[in-house]
GROMACS .gro file of C-alpha atoms in nm:
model
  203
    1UNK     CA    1   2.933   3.351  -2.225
    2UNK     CA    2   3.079   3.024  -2.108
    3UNK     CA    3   2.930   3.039  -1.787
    4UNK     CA    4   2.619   3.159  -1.936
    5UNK     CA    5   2.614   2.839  -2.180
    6UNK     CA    6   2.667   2.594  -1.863
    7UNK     CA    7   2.408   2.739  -1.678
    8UNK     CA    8   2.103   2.710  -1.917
    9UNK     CA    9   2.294   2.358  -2.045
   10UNK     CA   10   2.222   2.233  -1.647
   11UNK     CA   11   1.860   2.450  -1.644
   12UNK     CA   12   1.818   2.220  -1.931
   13UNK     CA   13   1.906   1.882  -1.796
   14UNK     CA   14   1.739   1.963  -1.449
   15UNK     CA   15   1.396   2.009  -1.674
   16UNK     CA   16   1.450   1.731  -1.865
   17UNK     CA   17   1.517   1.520  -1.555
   18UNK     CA   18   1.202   1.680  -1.369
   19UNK     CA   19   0.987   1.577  -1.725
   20UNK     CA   20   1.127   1.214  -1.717
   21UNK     CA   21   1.045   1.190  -1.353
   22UNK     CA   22   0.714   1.243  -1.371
   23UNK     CA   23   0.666   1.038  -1.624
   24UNK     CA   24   0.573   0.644  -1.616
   25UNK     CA   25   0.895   0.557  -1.774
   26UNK     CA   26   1.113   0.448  -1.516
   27UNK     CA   27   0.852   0.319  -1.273
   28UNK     CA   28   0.892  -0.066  -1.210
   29UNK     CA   29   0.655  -0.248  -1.353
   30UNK     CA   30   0.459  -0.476  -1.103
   31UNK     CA   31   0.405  -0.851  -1.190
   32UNK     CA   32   0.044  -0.958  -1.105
   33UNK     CA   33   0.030  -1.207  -0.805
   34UNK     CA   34  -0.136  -1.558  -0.843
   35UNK     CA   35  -0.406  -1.693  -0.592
   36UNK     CA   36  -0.173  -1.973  -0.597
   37UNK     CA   37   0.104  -1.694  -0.460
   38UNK     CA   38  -0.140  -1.576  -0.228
   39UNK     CA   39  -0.281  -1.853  -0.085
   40UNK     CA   40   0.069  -1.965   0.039
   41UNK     CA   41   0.166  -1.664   0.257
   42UNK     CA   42   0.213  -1.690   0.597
   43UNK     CA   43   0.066  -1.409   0.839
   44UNK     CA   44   0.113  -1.407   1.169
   45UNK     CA   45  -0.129  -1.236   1.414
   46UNK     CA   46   0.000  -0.917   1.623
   47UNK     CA   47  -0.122  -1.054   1.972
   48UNK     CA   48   0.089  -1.143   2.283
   49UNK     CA   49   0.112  -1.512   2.170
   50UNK     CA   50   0.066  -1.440   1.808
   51UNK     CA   51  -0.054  -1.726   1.543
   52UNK     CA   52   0.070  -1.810   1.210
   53UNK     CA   53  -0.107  -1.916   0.993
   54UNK     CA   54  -0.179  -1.948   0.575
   55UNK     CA   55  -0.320  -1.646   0.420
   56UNK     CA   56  -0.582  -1.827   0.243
   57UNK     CA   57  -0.788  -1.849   0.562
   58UNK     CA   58  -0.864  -1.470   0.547
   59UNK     CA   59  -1.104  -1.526   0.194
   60UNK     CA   60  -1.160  -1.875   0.226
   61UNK     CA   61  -1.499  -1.837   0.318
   62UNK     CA   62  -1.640  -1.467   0.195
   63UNK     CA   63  -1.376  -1.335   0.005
   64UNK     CA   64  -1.210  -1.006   0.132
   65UNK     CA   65  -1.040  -0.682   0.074
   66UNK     CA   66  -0.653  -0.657   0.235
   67UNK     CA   67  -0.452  -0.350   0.200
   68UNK     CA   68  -0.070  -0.415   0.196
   69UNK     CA   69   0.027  -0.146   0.397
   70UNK     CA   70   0.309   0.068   0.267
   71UNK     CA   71   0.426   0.226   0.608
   72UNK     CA   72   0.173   0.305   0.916
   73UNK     CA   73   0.280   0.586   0.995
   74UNK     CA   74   0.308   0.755   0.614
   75UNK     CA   75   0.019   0.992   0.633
   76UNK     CA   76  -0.064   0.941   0.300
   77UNK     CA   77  -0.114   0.536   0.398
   78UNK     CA   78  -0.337   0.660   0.674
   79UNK     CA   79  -0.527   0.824   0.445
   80UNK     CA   80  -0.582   0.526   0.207
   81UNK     CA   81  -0.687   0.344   0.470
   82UNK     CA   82  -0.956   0.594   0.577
   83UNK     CA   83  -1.100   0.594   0.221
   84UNK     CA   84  -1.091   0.217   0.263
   85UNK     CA   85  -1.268   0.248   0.607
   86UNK     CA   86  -1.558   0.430   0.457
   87UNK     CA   87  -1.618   0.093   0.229
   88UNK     CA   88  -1.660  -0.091   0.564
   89UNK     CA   89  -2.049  -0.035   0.605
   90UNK     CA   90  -2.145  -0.165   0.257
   91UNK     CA   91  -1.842  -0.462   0.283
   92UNK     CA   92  -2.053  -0.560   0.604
   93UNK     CA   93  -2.360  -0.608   0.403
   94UNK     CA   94  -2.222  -0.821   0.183
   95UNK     CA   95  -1.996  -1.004   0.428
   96UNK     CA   96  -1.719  -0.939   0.310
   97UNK     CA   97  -1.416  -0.835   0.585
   98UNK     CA   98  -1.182  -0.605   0.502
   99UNK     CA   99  -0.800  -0.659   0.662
  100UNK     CA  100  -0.450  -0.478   0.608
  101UNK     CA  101  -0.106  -0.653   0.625
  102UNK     CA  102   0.216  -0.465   0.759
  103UNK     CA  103   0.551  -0.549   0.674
  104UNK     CA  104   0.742  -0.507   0.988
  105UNK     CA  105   0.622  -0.441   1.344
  106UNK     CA  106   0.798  -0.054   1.468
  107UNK     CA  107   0.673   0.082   1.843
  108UNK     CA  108   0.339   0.147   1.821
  109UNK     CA  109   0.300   0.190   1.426
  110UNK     CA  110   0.036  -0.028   1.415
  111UNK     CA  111  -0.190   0.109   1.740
  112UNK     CA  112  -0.129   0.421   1.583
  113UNK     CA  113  -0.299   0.328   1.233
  114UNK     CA  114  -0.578   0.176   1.428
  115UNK     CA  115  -0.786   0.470   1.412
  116UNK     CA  116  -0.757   0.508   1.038
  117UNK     CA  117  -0.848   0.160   0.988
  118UNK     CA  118  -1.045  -0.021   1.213
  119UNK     CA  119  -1.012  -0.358   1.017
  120UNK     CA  120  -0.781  -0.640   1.153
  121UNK     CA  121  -0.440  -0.654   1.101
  122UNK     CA  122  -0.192  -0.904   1.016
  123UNK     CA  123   0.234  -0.946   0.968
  124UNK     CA  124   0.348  -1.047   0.691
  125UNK     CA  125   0.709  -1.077   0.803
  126UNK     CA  126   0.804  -1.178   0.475
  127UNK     CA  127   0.707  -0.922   0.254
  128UNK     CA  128   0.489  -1.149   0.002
  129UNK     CA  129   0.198  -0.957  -0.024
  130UNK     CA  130   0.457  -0.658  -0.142
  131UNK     CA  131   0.557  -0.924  -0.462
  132UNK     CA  132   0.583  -1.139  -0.621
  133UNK     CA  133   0.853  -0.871  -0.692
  134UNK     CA  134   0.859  -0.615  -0.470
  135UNK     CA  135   0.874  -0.247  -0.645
  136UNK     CA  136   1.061   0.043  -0.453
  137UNK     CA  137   1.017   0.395  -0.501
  138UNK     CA  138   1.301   0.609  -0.344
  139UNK     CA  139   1.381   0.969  -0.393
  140UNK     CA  140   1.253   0.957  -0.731
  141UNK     CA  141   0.883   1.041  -0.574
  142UNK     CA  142   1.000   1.381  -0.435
  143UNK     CA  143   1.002   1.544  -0.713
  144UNK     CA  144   0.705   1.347  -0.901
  145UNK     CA  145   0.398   1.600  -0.933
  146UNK     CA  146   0.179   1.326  -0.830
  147UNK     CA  147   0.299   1.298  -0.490
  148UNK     CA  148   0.269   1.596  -0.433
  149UNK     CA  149  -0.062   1.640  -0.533
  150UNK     CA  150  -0.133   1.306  -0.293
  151UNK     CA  151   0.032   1.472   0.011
  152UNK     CA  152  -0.166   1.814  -0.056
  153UNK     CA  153  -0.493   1.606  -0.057
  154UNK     CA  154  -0.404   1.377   0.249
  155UNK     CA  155  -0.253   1.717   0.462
  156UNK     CA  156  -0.605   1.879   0.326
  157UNK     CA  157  -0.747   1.613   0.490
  158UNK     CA  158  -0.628   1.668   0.846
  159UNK     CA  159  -0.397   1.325   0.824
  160UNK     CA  160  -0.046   1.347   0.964
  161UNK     CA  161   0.228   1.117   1.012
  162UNK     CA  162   0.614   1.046   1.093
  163UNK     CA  163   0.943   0.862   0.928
  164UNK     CA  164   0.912   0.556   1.137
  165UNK     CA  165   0.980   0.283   0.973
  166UNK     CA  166   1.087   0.133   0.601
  167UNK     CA  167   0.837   0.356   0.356
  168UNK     CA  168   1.012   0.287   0.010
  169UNK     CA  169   0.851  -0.072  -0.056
  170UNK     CA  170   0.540   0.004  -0.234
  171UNK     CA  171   0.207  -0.168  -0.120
  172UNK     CA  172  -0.138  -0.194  -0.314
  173UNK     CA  173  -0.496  -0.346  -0.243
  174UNK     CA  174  -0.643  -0.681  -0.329
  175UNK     CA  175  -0.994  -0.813  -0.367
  176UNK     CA  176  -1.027  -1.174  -0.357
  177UNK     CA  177  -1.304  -1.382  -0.379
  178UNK     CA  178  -1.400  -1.687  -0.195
  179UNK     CA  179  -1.278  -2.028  -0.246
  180UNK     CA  180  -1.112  -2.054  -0.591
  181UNK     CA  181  -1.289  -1.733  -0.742
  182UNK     CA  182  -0.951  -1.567  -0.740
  183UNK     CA  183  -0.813  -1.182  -0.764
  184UNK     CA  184  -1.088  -0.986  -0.855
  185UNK     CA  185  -0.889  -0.619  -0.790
  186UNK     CA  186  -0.485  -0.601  -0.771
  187UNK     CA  187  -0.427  -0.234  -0.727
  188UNK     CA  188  -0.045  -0.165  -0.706
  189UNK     CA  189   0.058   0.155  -0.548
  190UNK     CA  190   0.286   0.358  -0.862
  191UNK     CA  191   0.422   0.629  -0.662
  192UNK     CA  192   0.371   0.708  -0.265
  193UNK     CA  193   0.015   0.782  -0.198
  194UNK     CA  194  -0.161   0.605  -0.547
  195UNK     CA  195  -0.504   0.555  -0.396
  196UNK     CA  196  -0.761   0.253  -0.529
  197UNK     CA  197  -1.062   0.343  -0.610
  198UNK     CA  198  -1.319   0.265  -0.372
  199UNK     CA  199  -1.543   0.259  -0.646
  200UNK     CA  200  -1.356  -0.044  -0.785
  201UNK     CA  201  -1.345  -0.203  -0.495
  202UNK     CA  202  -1.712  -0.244  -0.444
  203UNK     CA  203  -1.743  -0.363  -0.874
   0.00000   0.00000   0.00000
């Protein structure tokens, strides 16, 4: 009977832990980013001789869509970006450029995502555009019903991916207009895979 008690007391606390996990409870909150916060990143370009320069240069002028890219090789990220990619045609027409940031630079990660988005991209060695405070998701999103769902649309989708490099810093999507306009989108990724809208990207 004793054995019987600890067993549905731990069925119990293993439900209760799956129920609070997929909940928003314990998710960290982002804090929205300033243009101000923005504007003072510094990017650097992924050439041979790369360039650094202010971040402000990439909407200056037209504004611009920039995924912070969680991890290039996370399948799910490659399909984010692809959704993203199908934007490009309309972005075009209203000349708006669409760009990605990484956070670190891992063998060919970034060649690799090339094909799922076809945008240029920048390093932002610093991790800025993963802040102002930079939310982590760790082990927490294996057993959040979201993910899953995520990864069973993304493998439906033919993407694929691998474990290289640091995957637990969450990224998002911004839209920023030109000049002094400001952020007209943050999207902040909640759990691995948490999409934008491309709908809201074009409003």
């Amino acid at each position: 009977m004793g054995m019987w008690s600890i067993g549905v007391g731990a069925v119990g606390a293993a439900a209760v832990a799956l129920l609070l996990a997929n909940t928003d409870m314990f998710l960290s909150k982002p804090r929205k980013a300033a243009l101000e916060y923005l504007e003072d990143i510094d990017l650097k370009t992924l050439e041979k001789e790369p360039r650094t320069f202010k971040a402000k240069e990439l909407w200056e002028k037209n504004g611009a869509v920039i995924m912070a890219v969680r991890r290039p090789g996370c399948f799910l990220c490659r399909a984010e970006a692809a959704d993203l990619m199908s934007l490009k045609p309309k972005l075009d027409e209203l000349g708006v450029p669409l760009y990605a940031v990484v956070k670190e630079q891992v063998k060919r990660e970034v060649e690799d995502f090339q094909p799922y988005f076809k945008g240029e991209i920048f390093l932002d060695e610093k991790k800025k555009f993963y802040g102002p405070e930079r939310r982590k998701m760790m082990f927490m999103g294996l057993i959040r019903l979201g993910v899953w769902y995520n990864s069973f649309r993304a493998w439906n989708g033919g993407f694929s991916g691998n474990l290289e490099g640091e995957g637990f810093i969450l990224g998002g999507v911004f839209v920023i207009g030109s000049g002094k306009q400001g952020i007209l989108l943050e999207h902040r990724e909640k759990e691995f895979g948490d999409r934008v809208n491309p709908l809201s990207v074009l409003e």
